CSV table of C-alpha atoms in Angstrom, one decimal:
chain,number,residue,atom,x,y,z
A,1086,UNK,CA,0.0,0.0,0.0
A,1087,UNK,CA,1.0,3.5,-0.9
A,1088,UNK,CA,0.1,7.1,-0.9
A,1089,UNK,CA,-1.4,9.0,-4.0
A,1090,UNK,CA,0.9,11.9,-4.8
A,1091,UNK,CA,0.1,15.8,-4.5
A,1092,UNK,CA,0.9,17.6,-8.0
A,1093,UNK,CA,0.1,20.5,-9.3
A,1094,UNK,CA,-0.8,21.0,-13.5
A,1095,UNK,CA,1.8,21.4,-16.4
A,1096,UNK,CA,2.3,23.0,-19.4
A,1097,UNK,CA,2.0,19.9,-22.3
A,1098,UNK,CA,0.8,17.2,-20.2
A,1099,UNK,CA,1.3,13.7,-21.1
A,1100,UNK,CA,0.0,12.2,-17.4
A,1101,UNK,CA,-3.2,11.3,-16.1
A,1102,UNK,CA,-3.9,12.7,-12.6
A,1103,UNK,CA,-6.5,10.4,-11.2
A,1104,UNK,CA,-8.6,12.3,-8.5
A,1105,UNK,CA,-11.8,11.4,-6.8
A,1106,UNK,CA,-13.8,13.6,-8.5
A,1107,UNK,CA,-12.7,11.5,-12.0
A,1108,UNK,CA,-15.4,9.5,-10.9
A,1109,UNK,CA,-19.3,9.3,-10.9
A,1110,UNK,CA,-22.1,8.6,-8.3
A,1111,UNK,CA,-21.8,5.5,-9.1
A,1112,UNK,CA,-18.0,4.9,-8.6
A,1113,UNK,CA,-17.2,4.9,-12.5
A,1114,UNK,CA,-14.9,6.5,-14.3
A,1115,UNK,CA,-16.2,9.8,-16.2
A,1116,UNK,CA,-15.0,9.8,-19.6
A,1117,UNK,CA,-13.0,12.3,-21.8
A,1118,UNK,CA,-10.3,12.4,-19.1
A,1119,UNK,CA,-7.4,14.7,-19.6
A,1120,UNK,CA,-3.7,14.6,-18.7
A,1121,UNK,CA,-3.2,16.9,-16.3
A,1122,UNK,CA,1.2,16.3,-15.4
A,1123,UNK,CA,4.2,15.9,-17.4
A,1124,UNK,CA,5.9,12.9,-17.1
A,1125,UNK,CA,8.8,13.2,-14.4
A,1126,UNK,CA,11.4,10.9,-12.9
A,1127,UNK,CA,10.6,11.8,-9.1
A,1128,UNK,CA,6.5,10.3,-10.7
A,1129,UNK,CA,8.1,7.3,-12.7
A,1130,UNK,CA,7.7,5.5,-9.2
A,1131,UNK,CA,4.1,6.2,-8.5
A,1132,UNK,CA,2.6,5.2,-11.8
A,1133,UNK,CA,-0.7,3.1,-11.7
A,1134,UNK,CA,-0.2,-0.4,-12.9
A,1135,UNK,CA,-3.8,-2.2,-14.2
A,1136,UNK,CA,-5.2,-3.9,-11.3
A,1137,UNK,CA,-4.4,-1.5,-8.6
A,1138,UNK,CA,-7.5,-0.6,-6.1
A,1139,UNK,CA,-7.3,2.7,-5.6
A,1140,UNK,CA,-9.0,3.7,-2.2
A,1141,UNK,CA,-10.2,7.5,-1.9
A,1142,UNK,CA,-9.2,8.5,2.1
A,1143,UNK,CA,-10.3,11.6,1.9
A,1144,UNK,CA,-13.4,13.7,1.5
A,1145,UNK,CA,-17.2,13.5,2.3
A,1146,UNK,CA,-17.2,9.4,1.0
A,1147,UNK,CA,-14.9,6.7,1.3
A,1148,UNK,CA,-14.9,4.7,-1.7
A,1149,UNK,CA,-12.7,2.2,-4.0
A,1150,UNK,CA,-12.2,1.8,-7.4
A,1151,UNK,CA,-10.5,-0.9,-9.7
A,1152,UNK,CA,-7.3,0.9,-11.7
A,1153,UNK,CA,-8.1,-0.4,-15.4
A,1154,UNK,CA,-5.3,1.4,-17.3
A,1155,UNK,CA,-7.8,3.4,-19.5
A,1156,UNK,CA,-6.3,6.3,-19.0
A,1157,UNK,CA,-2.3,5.9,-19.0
A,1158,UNK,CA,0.2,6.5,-17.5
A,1159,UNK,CA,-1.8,7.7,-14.8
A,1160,UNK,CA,-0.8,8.9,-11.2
A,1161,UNK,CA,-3.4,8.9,-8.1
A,1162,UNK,CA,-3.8,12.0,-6.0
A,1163,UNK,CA,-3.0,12.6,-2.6
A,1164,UNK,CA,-6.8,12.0,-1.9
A,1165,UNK,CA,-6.0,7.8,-2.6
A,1166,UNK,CA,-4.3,5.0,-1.0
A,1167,UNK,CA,-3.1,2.5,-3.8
A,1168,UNK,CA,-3.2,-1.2,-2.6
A,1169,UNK,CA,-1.7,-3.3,-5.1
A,1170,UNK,CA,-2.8,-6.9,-4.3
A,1171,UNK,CA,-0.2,-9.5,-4.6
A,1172,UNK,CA,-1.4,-12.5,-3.8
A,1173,UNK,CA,-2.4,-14.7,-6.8
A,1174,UNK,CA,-5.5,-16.0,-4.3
A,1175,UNK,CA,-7.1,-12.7,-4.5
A,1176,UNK,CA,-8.8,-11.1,-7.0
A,1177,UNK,CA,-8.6,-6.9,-6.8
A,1178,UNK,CA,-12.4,-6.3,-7.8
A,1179,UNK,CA,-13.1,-8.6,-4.6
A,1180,UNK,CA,-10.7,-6.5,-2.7
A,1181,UNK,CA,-12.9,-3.1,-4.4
A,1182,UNK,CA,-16.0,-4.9,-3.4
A,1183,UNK,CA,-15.2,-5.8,0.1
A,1184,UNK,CA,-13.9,-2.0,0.7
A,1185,UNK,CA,-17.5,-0.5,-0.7
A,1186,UNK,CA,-19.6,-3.0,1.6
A,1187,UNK,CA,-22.3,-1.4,3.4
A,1188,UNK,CA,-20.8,-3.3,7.0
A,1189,UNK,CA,-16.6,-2.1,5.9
A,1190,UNK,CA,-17.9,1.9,5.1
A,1191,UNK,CA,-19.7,1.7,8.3
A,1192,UNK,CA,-16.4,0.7,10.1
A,1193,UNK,CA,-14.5,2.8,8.0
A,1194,UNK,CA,-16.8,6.1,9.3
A,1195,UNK,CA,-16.4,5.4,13.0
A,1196,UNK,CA,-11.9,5.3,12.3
A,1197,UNK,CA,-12.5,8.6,10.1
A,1198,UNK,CA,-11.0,11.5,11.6
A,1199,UNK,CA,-11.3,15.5,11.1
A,1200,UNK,CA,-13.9,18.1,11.1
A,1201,UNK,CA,-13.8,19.8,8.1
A,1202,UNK,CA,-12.4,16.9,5.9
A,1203,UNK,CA,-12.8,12.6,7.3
A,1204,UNK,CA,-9.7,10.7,6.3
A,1205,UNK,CA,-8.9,7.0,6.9
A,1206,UNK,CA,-5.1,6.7,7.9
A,1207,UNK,CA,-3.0,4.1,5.8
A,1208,UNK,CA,-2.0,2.6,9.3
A,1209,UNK,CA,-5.9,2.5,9.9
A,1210,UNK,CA,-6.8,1.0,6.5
A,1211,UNK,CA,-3.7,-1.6,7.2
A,1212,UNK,CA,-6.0,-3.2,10.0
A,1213,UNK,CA,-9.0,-4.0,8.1
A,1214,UNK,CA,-9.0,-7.5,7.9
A,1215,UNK,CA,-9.9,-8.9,4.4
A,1216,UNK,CA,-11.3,-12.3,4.4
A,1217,UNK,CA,-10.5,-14.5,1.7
A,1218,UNK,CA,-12.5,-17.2,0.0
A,1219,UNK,CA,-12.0,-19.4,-2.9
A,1220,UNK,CA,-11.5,-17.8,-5.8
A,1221,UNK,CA,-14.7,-19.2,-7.1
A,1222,UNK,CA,-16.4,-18.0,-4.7
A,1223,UNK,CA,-14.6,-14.2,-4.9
A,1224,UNK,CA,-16.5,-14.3,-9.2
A,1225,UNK,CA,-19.6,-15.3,-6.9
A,1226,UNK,CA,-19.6,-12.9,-5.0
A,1227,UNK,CA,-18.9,-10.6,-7.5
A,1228,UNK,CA,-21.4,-11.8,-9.8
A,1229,UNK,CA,-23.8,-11.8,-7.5
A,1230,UNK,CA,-22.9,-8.0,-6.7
A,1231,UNK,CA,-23.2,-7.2,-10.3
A,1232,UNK,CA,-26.7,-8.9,-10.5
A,1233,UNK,CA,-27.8,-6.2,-7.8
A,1234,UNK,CA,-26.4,-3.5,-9.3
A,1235,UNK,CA,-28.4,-4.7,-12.8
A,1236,UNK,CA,-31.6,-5.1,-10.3
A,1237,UNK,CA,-31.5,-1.3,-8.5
A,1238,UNK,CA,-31.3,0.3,-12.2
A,1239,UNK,CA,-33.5,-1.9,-14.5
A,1240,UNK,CA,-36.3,-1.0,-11.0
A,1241,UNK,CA,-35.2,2.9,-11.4
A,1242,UNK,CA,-36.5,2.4,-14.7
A,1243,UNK,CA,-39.4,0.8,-14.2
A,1244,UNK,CA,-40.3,3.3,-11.9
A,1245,UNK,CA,-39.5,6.2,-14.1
A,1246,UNK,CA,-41.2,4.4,-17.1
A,1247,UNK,CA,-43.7,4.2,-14.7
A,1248,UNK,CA,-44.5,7.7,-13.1
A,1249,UNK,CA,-44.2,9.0,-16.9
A,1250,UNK,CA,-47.2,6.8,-18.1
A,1251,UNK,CA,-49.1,7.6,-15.0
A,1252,UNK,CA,-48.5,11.7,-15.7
A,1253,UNK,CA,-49.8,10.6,-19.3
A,1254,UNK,CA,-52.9,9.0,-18.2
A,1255,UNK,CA,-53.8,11.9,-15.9
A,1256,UNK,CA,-52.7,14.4,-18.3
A,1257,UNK,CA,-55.1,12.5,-20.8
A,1258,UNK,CA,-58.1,12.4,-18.4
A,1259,UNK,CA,-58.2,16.1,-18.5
A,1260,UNK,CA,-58.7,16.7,-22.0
């Protein structure tokens, strides 16, 4: 695990600068990305390899993402922690889902500290025990995870489709 770097913007960038707000309600990347840094040797070292989760410690939410390498070469902000997972028994999206669980935010909130900005400590993150199934049962889980996510928009549909027809049928009883 490492810190995310603080830079500031250069002339003819050729470096992506990955900061929290690079990402949507939903935890996805936004698109049309720009580089924001030149490449430099004192950044060589912090550049994101694919597979990285990187883990936003600052701010109003706590949150993790999966590093794809769509945008690269590509540096995280001081706002992440960047856990690159080494063990061949453990797949990284697991590691992003376990961070995001309802039950690990809710312990993540009560280690936050600050007033005007909540952080999570790397030392604090450190102690959050991961457990580890089966791999299989890692794509289960995350299949299963998936299948919810599917669920919670295909019913925000249905209840937008919904509330439109119903303002259509009223609308037509009118006339």
């Amino acid at each position: 695990m490492k810190s995310g770097v603080f830079a500031k913007g250069d002339t003819n960038p050729d470096l992506y600068y990955i900061q929290s707000t690079d990402f949507d309600s939903d935890k996805k990347w936004v698109t049309n990305l720009s580089p924001v840094l030149s490449k430099a040797t004192t950044l060589s070292r912090h550049f994101l390899n694919k597979g990285d989760v990187l883990f936003a410690a600052k701010g109003r939410e706590f949150f993790a993402v999966l590093y794809d390498g769509t945008y690269e070469p590509a540096v995280a902000s001081s706002t992440f922690l960047v856990l690159q997972v080494q063990a061949k028994n453990v797949l990284p999206e697991y590691v992003v889902w376990f961070l995001n669980h309802t039950k690990t935010q809710l312990l993540l909130t009560t280690f936050a500290r600050g007033t005007a900005i909540s952080s999570i400590s790397k030392s604090t993150l450190e102690q959050i025990e991961i457990p580890i199934p089966s791999l299989s049962k890692q794509n289960s889980i995350l299949e299963f995870s998936n299948l919810q996510i599917q669920e919670r928009k295909l019913q925000q549909q249905i209840m937008q489709l919904k509330q439109e027809y119903l303002n259509e049928l009223t609308y037509k009883s009118i006339q």
